[in-house]
XYZ file of C-alpha atoms in Angstrom:
685
model
C 9.674 57.047 -32.621
C 8.685 54.469 -29.930
C 10.084 51.036 -29.895
C 8.775 48.317 -27.923
C 10.377 44.827 -27.188
C 8.316 41.887 -27.947
C 7.747 39.530 -25.074
C 8.401 35.642 -26.335
C 5.292 33.435 -28.055
C 4.662 30.500 -29.761
C 1.696 31.712 -31.621
C -0.918 29.864 -30.050
C -1.711 31.843 -27.064
C -1.150 35.132 -25.107
C 2.525 35.447 -25.042
C 4.807 34.922 -22.544
C 5.187 38.373 -20.277
C 7.693 36.640 -17.912
C 10.275 36.968 -20.790
C 11.547 39.090 -23.938
C 11.944 38.070 -27.441
C 15.240 38.138 -28.807
C 15.734 38.746 -32.492
C 17.176 35.198 -34.183
C 18.024 36.725 -36.816
C 21.194 38.322 -36.705
C 23.903 36.166 -35.894
C 25.272 38.294 -32.917
C 22.721 37.162 -31.058
C 22.955 33.980 -32.240
C 26.678 33.760 -30.893
C 26.024 35.080 -27.609
C 23.290 32.658 -26.710
C 25.818 30.040 -28.050
C 28.105 31.676 -25.737
C 25.986 31.979 -22.694
C 24.905 28.495 -22.817
C 28.886 27.402 -23.279
C 29.026 29.595 -20.309
C 26.164 28.138 -18.138
C 27.697 24.574 -19.460
C 30.895 24.724 -16.957
C 28.425 25.442 -13.973
C 25.873 22.897 -15.050
C 25.730 19.448 -16.830
C 22.194 18.942 -17.455
C 20.625 22.401 -19.230
C 16.733 22.417 -20.263
C 15.692 24.399 -23.331
C 11.838 25.908 -22.676
C 9.737 25.792 -26.138
C 13.304 25.197 -27.930
C 10.782 24.202 -31.283
C 9.629 28.301 -31.485
C 13.629 28.301 -32.884
C 13.795 25.859 -35.196
C 13.918 27.492 -38.887
C 10.509 27.480 -39.663
C 8.554 28.453 -36.655
C 11.138 31.230 -36.335
C 10.475 32.425 -39.536
C 6.720 31.714 -39.693
C 6.257 33.705 -36.307
C 8.474 37.062 -36.928
C 9.542 37.440 -40.582
C 6.231 35.773 -42.727
C 6.831 35.225 -46.000
C 5.832 38.136 -48.149
C 1.693 38.031 -48.422
C 1.892 35.725 -45.259
C 0.333 36.886 -42.627
C 1.806 35.354 -39.923
C 0.357 33.851 -36.463
C 1.548 37.605 -34.948
C 0.278 39.326 -36.469
C 1.891 42.607 -36.174
C 5.137 41.503 -37.534
C 3.467 40.571 -41.062
C 5.291 44.250 -41.736
C 8.460 42.519 -41.040
C 7.744 40.106 -44.088
C 11.410 38.294 -45.420
C 11.813 36.770 -48.741
C 12.765 33.231 -48.204
C 16.270 33.606 -50.283
C 17.233 36.481 -47.790
C 15.822 34.794 -44.837
C 17.988 31.155 -45.154
C 20.875 33.782 -46.333
C 20.613 36.060 -42.834
C 19.519 32.128 -41.012
C 21.784 29.819 -42.831
C 21.978 26.987 -40.528
C 19.812 25.461 -37.599
C 20.263 27.350 -34.652
C 19.745 24.054 -32.499
C 22.222 22.153 -34.521
C 25.224 25.485 -34.271
C 24.386 24.867 -30.493
C 24.742 21.094 -30.316
C 27.820 21.163 -32.177
C 29.732 24.188 -30.168
C 28.400 22.585 -27.043
C 29.533 19.172 -27.796
C 33.170 20.485 -29.107
C 33.505 23.402 -25.999
C 32.013 21.441 -22.963
C 31.407 18.037 -23.850
C 30.398 16.751 -20.662
C 27.166 18.742 -20.882
C 23.242 17.408 -21.329
C 20.880 19.233 -23.485
C 17.298 18.629 -23.063
C 14.772 20.641 -25.721
C 11.165 21.179 -24.735
C 9.530 20.572 -28.457
C 6.499 19.951 -29.690
C 4.370 19.936 -32.802
C 5.709 16.691 -33.607
C 8.844 18.197 -33.441
C 10.529 15.916 -31.462
C 12.211 13.070 -33.785
C 13.568 16.111 -36.054
C 15.297 17.656 -33.024
C 16.518 14.387 -32.300
C 17.553 13.374 -35.819
C 18.483 16.044 -37.419
C 19.382 18.721 -34.517
C 21.936 16.065 -32.353
C 19.680 17.762 -29.435
C 20.429 14.744 -26.550
C 17.045 14.174 -25.340
C 13.679 15.683 -25.993
C 10.333 16.484 -23.863
C 7.825 14.083 -25.439
C 5.180 16.007 -25.275
C 2.927 13.402 -27.397
C 3.214 10.630 -24.864
C 1.416 12.927 -22.750
C -0.966 14.272 -24.948
C -1.932 11.111 -26.888
C -2.314 8.734 -24.176
C -4.082 11.154 -22.008
C -6.625 11.781 -24.796
C -6.594 7.917 -26.170
C -5.454 8.702 -29.766
C -3.832 5.373 -29.340
C -3.741 4.754 -33.548
C -1.741 8.306 -33.006
C 0.657 7.480 -30.204
C 1.736 4.207 -32.244
C 2.177 5.824 -35.609
C 4.903 8.512 -34.017
C 6.427 5.113 -32.216
C 6.528 3.377 -35.641
C 7.489 6.252 -37.581
C 10.625 6.711 -35.203
C 11.513 2.362 -35.992
C 11.323 3.025 -39.447
C 13.718 5.625 -39.171
C 15.885 4.799 -36.142
C 15.565 3.171 -33.086
C 18.209 4.886 -31.296
C 16.309 8.117 -31.479
C 13.312 6.594 -28.770
C 16.419 6.752 -26.786
C 16.851 10.702 -26.572
C 13.071 11.125 -25.676
C 12.277 12.240 -22.041
C 8.852 10.687 -21.628
C 6.078 11.998 -18.948
C 2.369 13.022 -17.569
C 3.120 16.169 -16.234
C 5.228 19.311 -16.424
C 4.670 22.723 -14.934
C 2.920 24.001 -18.288
C 0.263 21.113 -18.150
C -2.295 20.245 -15.401
C -0.260 18.388 -12.893
C -0.750 13.692 -13.439
C -3.634 13.189 -10.906
C -6.112 15.892 -13.433
C -4.939 14.635 -16.579
C -5.124 10.335 -15.824
C -6.396 10.620 -12.268
C -4.924 7.993 -9.960
C -6.918 4.684 -11.001
C -5.711 1.976 -13.544
C -4.939 4.641 -16.537
C -2.373 6.273 -14.802
C -0.589 3.034 -13.843
C -0.787 1.615 -16.974
C 0.352 4.582 -18.659
C 3.005 5.576 -15.714
C 4.628 1.358 -16.578
C 4.773 2.458 -20.182
C 7.169 5.262 -19.252
C 9.014 3.254 -17.220
C 9.398 0.396 -19.679
C 10.541 2.610 -22.210
C 13.444 3.460 -23.728
C 14.717 7.070 -22.936
C 13.896 8.959 -19.359
C 10.929 9.087 -17.587
C 10.421 12.184 -16.245
C 8.171 11.973 -12.769
C 6.596 15.520 -12.129
C 6.784 17.829 -8.666
C 4.002 16.027 -6.907
C 3.138 13.290 -8.815
C 3.739 10.805 -6.856
C 2.308 12.179 -4.156
C -1.002 12.514 -6.052
C -1.063 16.093 -5.334
C -3.265 18.492 -7.025
C -1.733 21.899 -7.416
C -0.652 23.608 -10.872
C 2.601 24.803 -9.288
C 3.766 28.016 -11.675
C 7.361 28.574 -11.714
C 7.157 31.749 -10.002
C 5.970 29.744 -6.885
C 7.798 30.138 -3.864
C 5.391 28.043 -2.193
C 2.736 25.520 -2.685
C -0.765 27.439 -1.999
C -3.332 24.677 -1.314
C -3.015 22.686 1.861
C -2.703 19.026 0.289
C -1.960 15.856 2.209
C 0.189 12.595 0.547
C -1.804 10.238 -0.953
C -0.318 6.875 1.030
C -2.004 4.411 -0.911
C -1.207 6.578 -4.033
C 2.302 6.315 -2.988
C 2.422 2.860 -1.825
C 0.877 1.388 -5.825
C 4.117 3.578 -7.188
C 6.324 1.928 -4.370
C 4.384 -1.702 -5.673
C 3.831 -1.440 -9.517
C 6.228 1.818 -10.434
C 9.438 1.808 -8.684
C 10.890 -1.907 -9.156
C 10.643 -1.163 -13.342
C 12.777 1.583 -12.601
C 15.445 -0.193 -10.503
C 15.414 -2.096 -13.691
C 15.980 0.587 -16.039
C 18.797 -1.235 -17.471
C 16.330 -3.598 -19.437
C 13.895 -0.673 -20.560
C 16.394 1.850 -21.288
C 18.253 1.039 -24.435
C 16.913 0.790 -28.339
C 19.111 -2.358 -29.401
C 16.238 -5.161 -28.866
C 13.103 -2.213 -29.309
C 10.836 -3.762 -30.503
C 6.988 -2.336 -30.341
C 4.363 -5.811 -31.553
C 0.651 -5.456 -34.023
C -1.761 -6.805 -31.468
C -4.459 -9.082 -34.160
C -7.694 -9.590 -33.095
C -10.684 -11.480 -34.265
C -10.194 -11.187 -38.436
C -7.229 -10.256 -38.655
C -7.447 -6.889 -37.635
C -4.683 -4.903 -35.809
C -6.070 -3.100 -32.027
C -4.298 -0.356 -31.563
C -5.298 0.717 -28.451
C -2.824 -2.095 -26.866
C 0.582 -1.244 -26.753
C 2.829 -4.171 -26.939
C 6.797 -4.131 -27.136
C 9.408 -6.150 -26.112
C 13.534 -5.229 -24.681
C 16.462 -7.523 -23.890
C 19.491 -6.619 -21.478
C 21.972 -9.706 -21.722
C 20.146 -12.702 -20.594
C 16.961 -11.213 -19.366
C 13.595 -9.668 -21.260
C 11.105 -8.228 -20.236
C 7.571 -7.701 -22.561
C 4.891 -4.941 -21.657
C 1.477 -4.994 -22.889
C -1.225 -2.218 -22.276
C -4.880 -1.587 -22.975
C -5.199 2.039 -23.049
C -8.832 2.147 -23.244
C -12.308 1.860 -21.394
C -13.039 -1.421 -22.651
C -11.915 -5.497 -22.685
C -8.754 -6.146 -25.291
C -8.244 -9.499 -26.886
C -5.510 -10.772 -28.968
C -1.637 -12.254 -30.441
C 1.263 -10.366 -30.293
C 2.736 -12.681 -32.929
C 4.561 -10.215 -35.047
C 6.697 -6.643 -34.791
C 6.128 -3.242 -36.720
C 8.478 -2.584 -39.290
C 11.092 -1.329 -37.903
C 15.486 0.176 -39.267
C 18.334 -2.199 -37.810
C 21.853 -1.120 -39.925
C 22.794 -2.979 -42.550
C 26.377 -3.066 -42.830
C 26.646 1.053 -44.661
C 23.165 1.228 -44.736
C 19.599 0.560 -43.543
C 17.285 -1.705 -43.933
C 13.198 -3.058 -42.734
C 12.708 -5.789 -41.027
C 9.758 -6.637 -39.139
C 10.292 -9.736 -36.288
C 8.500 -12.761 -34.904
C 8.101 -13.036 -30.923
C 10.616 -15.650 -31.186
C 13.071 -14.174 -33.045
C 12.233 -10.540 -30.812
C 13.066 -12.120 -27.586
C 15.340 -15.419 -28.610
C 12.943 -18.264 -27.779
C 13.706 -21.837 -29.279
C 11.422 -23.361 -31.372
C 12.462 -27.062 -30.665
C 9.156 -28.731 -29.828
C 10.406 -29.966 -26.851
C 11.520 -26.768 -25.166
C 8.521 -24.514 -23.108
C 8.951 -21.399 -21.422
C 8.277 -19.475 -17.808
C 7.177 -16.314 -18.299
C 6.604 -14.413 -14.713
C 3.730 -11.414 -14.619
C 5.740 -8.664 -12.649
C 2.073 -7.717 -10.696
C 0.697 -10.088 -10.228
C 3.648 -12.526 -9.443
C 2.872 -15.273 -11.473
C 4.843 -17.308 -13.557
C 3.263 -18.889 -16.597
C 4.118 -21.698 -18.977
C 3.638 -21.050 -22.818
C 4.956 -23.445 -25.167
C 8.550 -22.552 -27.044
C 7.071 -23.871 -31.019
C 3.894 -22.156 -30.369
C 5.525 -18.425 -29.453
C 7.977 -18.855 -31.976
C 5.051 -19.755 -34.636
C 1.925 -18.471 -33.740
C 2.807 -16.105 -30.807
C 1.571 -14.881 -27.333
C -2.420 -14.695 -27.026
C -3.165 -12.168 -24.416
C -7.026 -10.475 -22.612
C -6.163 -7.161 -21.594
C -9.070 -6.092 -19.260
C -9.896 -1.729 -19.590
C -6.589 0.012 -18.417
C -4.768 -3.259 -17.714
C -1.148 -3.991 -18.041
C 0.889 -6.577 -17.002
C 4.959 -7.307 -17.417
C 6.236 -10.128 -17.844
C 9.730 -11.181 -17.005
C 12.113 -13.522 -15.854
C 11.504 -15.597 -19.266
C 13.098 -18.953 -18.810
C 13.085 -22.311 -21.131
C 12.856 -25.696 -19.657
C 13.488 -28.820 -22.059
C 11.158 -31.071 -21.414
C 12.907 -35.147 -21.108
C 10.328 -37.243 -20.012
C 7.257 -35.531 -20.954
C 6.328 -34.801 -17.588
C 6.679 -30.622 -18.185
C 4.272 -31.389 -21.648
C 1.906 -32.781 -19.047
C 2.439 -29.956 -16.822
C 1.307 -27.071 -19.291
C -1.973 -29.430 -20.117
C -2.811 -30.020 -16.646
C -2.587 -25.735 -16.468
C -4.577 -24.737 -19.530
C -3.009 -21.215 -19.523
C -3.671 -20.550 -16.079
C -0.198 -18.771 -13.697
C 1.445 -19.885 -10.987
C 3.126 -18.669 -7.997
C 5.835 -21.447 -9.230
C 6.173 -23.278 -11.676
C 9.245 -25.013 -10.758
C 7.031 -26.175 -7.725
C 4.248 -27.355 -9.917
C 6.681 -29.458 -12.214
C 7.966 -31.183 -8.367
C 3.810 -31.504 -7.428
C 3.495 -33.346 -10.483
C 6.674 -35.055 -10.100
C 5.686 -36.129 -6.477
C 2.057 -36.806 -7.176
C 2.123 -40.290 -5.832
C 3.127 -38.697 -2.454
C 1.404 -35.778 -1.736
C -2.504 -37.305 -3.248
C -2.644 -39.851 -0.195
C -0.881 -36.651 2.193
C -3.488 -34.762 1.261
C -6.163 -37.348 2.136
C -4.056 -37.334 5.575
C -3.935 -33.330 5.802
C -8.019 -32.731 4.854
C -10.343 -30.722 6.803
C -12.725 -33.439 6.811
C -10.201 -36.329 6.702
C -8.756 -34.568 9.977
C -12.175 -33.502 11.664
C -13.478 -37.069 11.050
C -10.470 -38.749 12.656
C -10.572 -36.643 15.690
C -14.331 -37.064 16.781
C -14.269 -40.395 16.146
C -11.011 -41.154 17.512
C -11.351 -39.172 20.487
C -14.175 -41.432 20.951
C -12.794 -44.641 20.725
C -9.707 -43.891 21.614
C -8.330 -44.462 18.362
C -7.485 -44.036 14.703
C -10.218 -45.846 11.893
C -8.737 -48.206 9.064
C -9.107 -45.470 6.316
C -6.757 -43.369 8.179
C -4.544 -46.374 9.311
C -4.469 -47.295 5.039
C -4.414 -43.927 4.531
C -1.258 -43.784 6.271
C 0.179 -46.360 4.686
C 0.120 -45.717 1.451
C 1.079 -42.597 2.114
C 4.896 -43.682 3.590
C 5.033 -46.297 1.595
C 5.008 -43.903 -1.493
C 7.180 -41.951 0.308
C 9.696 -44.801 0.632
C 9.482 -46.028 -2.492
C 10.060 -42.445 -3.723
C 13.467 -42.075 -1.533
C 14.787 -46.340 -1.840
C 12.968 -48.199 -3.397
C 14.982 -51.060 -2.599
C 13.996 -51.173 0.115
C 12.480 -53.558 2.270
C 8.339 -52.864 3.253
C 9.451 -53.628 6.989
C 10.859 -50.068 7.230
C 7.196 -48.605 6.114
C 5.064 -51.113 8.373
C 7.601 -49.900 11.207
C 7.503 -46.493 10.503
C 2.865 -46.704 10.000
C 3.101 -48.272 13.137
C 5.081 -45.449 15.027
C 3.102 -42.684 14.108
C 0.142 -44.961 15.073
C 0.486 -45.176 18.674
C 1.630 -41.290 18.560
C -1.983 -40.575 16.841
C -3.371 -42.830 19.156
C -1.488 -41.280 22.435
C -2.920 -37.541 20.727
C -6.759 -39.047 20.289
C -6.329 -40.050 24.413
C -5.388 -36.569 25.636
C -8.636 -36.160 26.842
C -8.902 -38.992 29.128
C -5.420 -37.486 31.296
C -7.663 -34.722 32.389
C -9.798 -37.203 34.631
C -6.687 -39.944 35.301
C -3.963 -38.307 35.441
C -2.315 -38.683 38.937
C -2.790 -36.064 41.686
C 1.197 -35.095 40.886
C 0.781 -34.371 37.940
C -1.719 -32.152 38.043
C 0.034 -28.425 37.249
C 0.894 -30.347 34.776
C -2.115 -31.415 33.140
C -3.539 -28.530 34.007
C -1.320 -26.222 32.136
C -1.765 -28.758 29.307
C -5.539 -28.511 29.422
C -5.509 -24.752 29.754
C -5.771 -23.888 25.746
C -7.693 -27.667 24.819
C -10.992 -27.068 24.204
C -14.131 -27.924 26.787
C -15.324 -29.051 23.944
C -12.942 -31.331 22.658
C -14.506 -32.593 19.348
C -16.571 -30.002 18.378
C -13.703 -27.308 18.417
C -11.159 -29.067 16.472
C -8.461 -25.441 16.483
C -6.472 -27.253 19.299
C -5.842 -30.504 17.125
C -4.483 -29.310 14.142
C -1.447 -28.811 14.994
C -0.392 -32.225 16.606
C -2.355 -33.945 13.936
C -0.319 -32.780 11.381
C 2.579 -33.138 13.385
C 2.221 -36.379 14.482
C 1.560 -37.742 10.601
C 4.749 -35.735 9.383
C 7.563 -36.168 12.156
C 8.555 -39.697 11.850
C 9.045 -39.500 7.956
C 12.617 -39.186 8.812
C 12.703 -43.051 9.964
C 12.378 -43.552 6.868
C 16.004 -42.067 5.670
C 17.274 -43.699 9.183
C 16.790 -43.612 12.427
C 19.134 -41.512 13.585
C 18.260 -37.854 13.125
C 14.791 -38.668 12.543
C 13.743 -34.571 13.860
C 15.867 -33.540 11.053
C 15.665 -35.578 8.369
C 12.228 -35.433 9.255
C 12.436 -32.022 8.417
C 14.424 -31.656 5.346
C 11.816 -33.859 3.433
C 8.913 -31.624 4.679
C 10.262 -28.990 2.071
C 12.119 -31.641 -0.097
C 8.794 -33.148 -0.785
C 6.457 -30.461 -0.494
C 4.961 -31.539 2.569
C 4.639 -27.707 4.153
C 2.839 -26.684 1.356
C -0.147 -29.176 1.543
C -0.335 -28.719 5.422
C -0.690 -24.453 4.372
C -3.237 -25.541 1.743
C -4.870 -27.502 5.384
C -5.127 -24.968 7.587
C -6.232 -22.466 5.272
C -9.181 -25.167 4.989
C -9.725 -25.232 8.294
C -10.021 -21.765 8.937
C -7.553 -20.039 8.780
C -5.859 -16.535 6.778
C -2.747 -16.929 4.995
C -0.759 -14.923 7.503
C -2.119 -17.252 10.324
C -1.567 -19.866 8.001
C 1.920 -19.700 7.407
C 2.103 -18.999 11.188
C 1.278 -22.198 12.446
C 2.923 -23.889 9.571
C 6.537 -22.092 10.804
C 5.421 -23.553 14.261
C 4.622 -27.850 13.197
C 8.091 -27.232 11.536
C 9.533 -26.169 14.680
C 7.955 -28.419 16.799
C 9.286 -31.448 13.541
C 13.024 -29.966 14.487
C 12.247 -29.868 17.882
C 10.820 -34.164 18.096
C 13.427 -35.036 20.374
C 13.723 -31.499 22.594
C 13.234 -33.237 25.747
C 16.227 -35.953 25.587
C 18.712 -33.892 24.358
C 17.181 -31.161 27.254
C 18.228 -33.988 29.649
C 21.931 -35.199 28.016
C 22.804 -31.449 27.356
C 20.666 -29.397 29.114
C 18.188 -26.851 28.216
C 20.500 -23.718 27.048
C 22.168 -26.266 24.575
C 18.185 -26.803 23.201
C 17.768 -23.339 23.534
C 20.770 -21.983 21.837
C 20.312 -24.230 19.128
C 15.749 -23.868 18.775
C 16.805 -19.392 18.416
C 19.129 -20.810 15.493
C 16.755 -22.350 13.696
C 14.669 -20.228 10.613
C 11.551 -21.573 11.660
C 11.672 -21.189 14.842
C 12.838 -17.191 14.586
C 10.402 -16.923 12.381
C 7.527 -18.106 14.670
C 9.053 -16.188 17.285
C 9.662 -13.029 15.497
C 12.403 -12.822 16.613
C 13.682 -8.865 15.298
C 16.634 -5.744 15.313
C 16.407 -3.155 17.752
C 18.911 -0.514 18.531
C 21.500 -3.041 17.916
C 20.045 -6.101 19.694
C 17.541 -8.612 18.953
C 14.594 -9.657 20.345
C 11.136 -11.863 20.288
C 7.838 -11.381 20.751
C 6.498 -12.979 24.945
C 3.080 -14.625 22.988
C 4.633 -16.747 20.068
C 7.609 -17.747 22.706
C 5.017 -18.878 25.756
C 3.351 -20.399 22.227
C 6.209 -22.324 21.181
C 7.033 -23.091 25.294
C 3.556 -24.292 25.073
C 3.508 -26.749 22.048
C 6.931 -28.260 23.272
C 5.436 -29.363 26.772
C 2.302 -30.730 24.873
C 4.431 -32.895 22.137
C 6.228 -34.239 25.271
C 3.525 -35.178 26.679
C 2.204 -36.917 23.813
C 5.625 -38.708 23.253
C 5.344 -40.005 26.925
C 2.550 -41.803 26.858
C 1.237 -45.147 25.523
C -2.682 -46.893 24.932
C -2.221 -50.320 26.303
C -5.362 -52.433 26.842
C -7.428 -48.859 25.992
C -5.695 -47.664 28.759
C -3.260 -43.969 28.549
C -0.136 -44.499 30.856
C 2.242 -41.160 31.433
C 5.498 -41.372 31.831
C 5.598 -39.315 35.088
C 8.865 -38.250 35.636
C 9.381 -36.682 32.025
C 6.233 -35.114 31.990
C 7.378 -33.423 35.603
C 10.985 -32.366 33.966
C 9.177 -31.501 30.392
C 6.764 -29.137 32.634
C 10.004 -27.801 34.974
C 11.623 -27.104 31.642
C 9.276 -25.229 30.409
C 8.395 -22.939 33.143
C 12.208 -22.141 33.568
C 12.403 -21.041 30.063
C 9.863 -18.772 30.481
C 10.645 -16.862 33.217
C 14.365 -17.139 32.100
C 12.650 -15.441 29.462
C 10.825 -12.887 31.074
C 13.634 -11.802 33.077
C 16.036 -11.509 30.461
C 12.824 -8.749 28.797
C 12.551 -11.023 26.163
C 16.226 -10.419 24.691
C 17.831 -12.875 22.940
C 20.955 -12.685 24.159
C 20.392 -12.440 27.914
C 17.554 -14.718 27.447
C 20.621 -17.084 26.120
C 23.351 -16.118 28.441
C 20.460 -17.272 31.516
C 18.785 -19.755 30.592
C 20.054 -23.004 32.600
């Protein structure tokens, strides 16, 4: 009598030749497997059951003990048919239910994960009590863009009990399947599905090599990889930007108590099944996730949820929620809501009542996703929020609070934008250098700007304060515009100083405007603090630059003059440092150069401009940036030492010489210190 041992088999393809099939119809076999599982659980806190669905009663019966008259899915087993009555007598309880209950009693801290295909994921959780279930429908349906089917999976779970979503293990590849890169690619579709995986309740699972973009399918018997693959740095970087921050917020997404799935309703009232829209909450934090899993644009309203089961005091009931109800938004007509797009870094302002009654209109490109977080509500006390809402017209901005502040400051910023505008600066330099003075248009814009600043700060103050400050700025800019005359008219004893000053001024002073933008913008802003008080003008001016959003306008001006964003930010740091250091020469004369340098290195703007950084426990700074800063400190000292009377430029020669001595001494000390902060500050005098 020849006997054979069957390999494991799920009836869909060839047997699994690395397994032997146990006869679970026998109670002693089921008991032995349960005992072995508990034994393993004492050493390992997590246990995964491969192809667990094959041991569900109906599938074990179908595969190994088919009903009489049915061939079964394994042809050779038709001779071993068993009646339903006899099968139930020998296999009375679901094996997995029995195993889960026994593990709960005898190894209670064990997490059990089951791989359960064939749309049995929900059954394994609902009826068999499995702690976690591999959700293959997530991978397969989203890969094939069977979006309606996967929405049905989610809706069926939500109608039964949303808590089941927490039990799903969502993944985009596993060792039995093709790698994620082969199934989803490396573009927007991959990152859209990965976004869903990172933001749905349950457990997100990344496969080996998924983040690195590896394409080799690993077998469980592999001791090493056989393909020579390199890490896709671009793919890793995009994970770091778009996926990892979401994973760090799993507390916001992992629970199901506040999870809500919405219909996206397009034109004609039809539900767009290709768009997944859902929200979740944790405490006061709220998130709304949108993903269009189709190579087509999608538009529609997110307003009403699908049916969801909720506890109703001893029973359950089916409910639908609006977007406003789910996110607990106020429908007060004076309340507006800020929502921030995590990917774009933009904030959107929406009317609270509109969100509650009509919902949120969304427009998604092919395979595009949005994750809205940081929901905040603003009450409109004076109509300014409504004005901003109407002005923005639905578009996103980097910071709604700044935009609102800018709206409040419009009367100040409009004339300042004129003064700092590209065309106005160019005109001021080209006409001002030739005539040695500013135009009437410049003075009018300057006076308008300073007047509005005064009114904003101290409406009761006398107009004379404005006139005095405008006069001081006029003198400063007038001296600046006459700097070119110093090349030929400065005293000989100042030649080294003037040569140093002109080492960065282009020959064609009115054609090449690169040199002028820094001192002009500095000159306009550096006296605003005098409208507050005559003491500590530099400090007050620097504070006003932030409070009045002047820095934002300056950065806009610098980009309009041809700088890229990075260079504009760098030059803004320089201008802000110069504003704070307006009186550096006078302080150096009173307290010594060392004290000025200490304060300079304590200034956050100056630190950023000089590239102060820590390496091996010590602070260092950038040689070139420090030399740039010294040059401009000297330049503003020269400008402040000058006066133009009767068309002639007069310099305080002593001040120029001493300023030059200070900056050359600082440069020498920095070189001697090797551009290490502590060593420099201990030697500079």
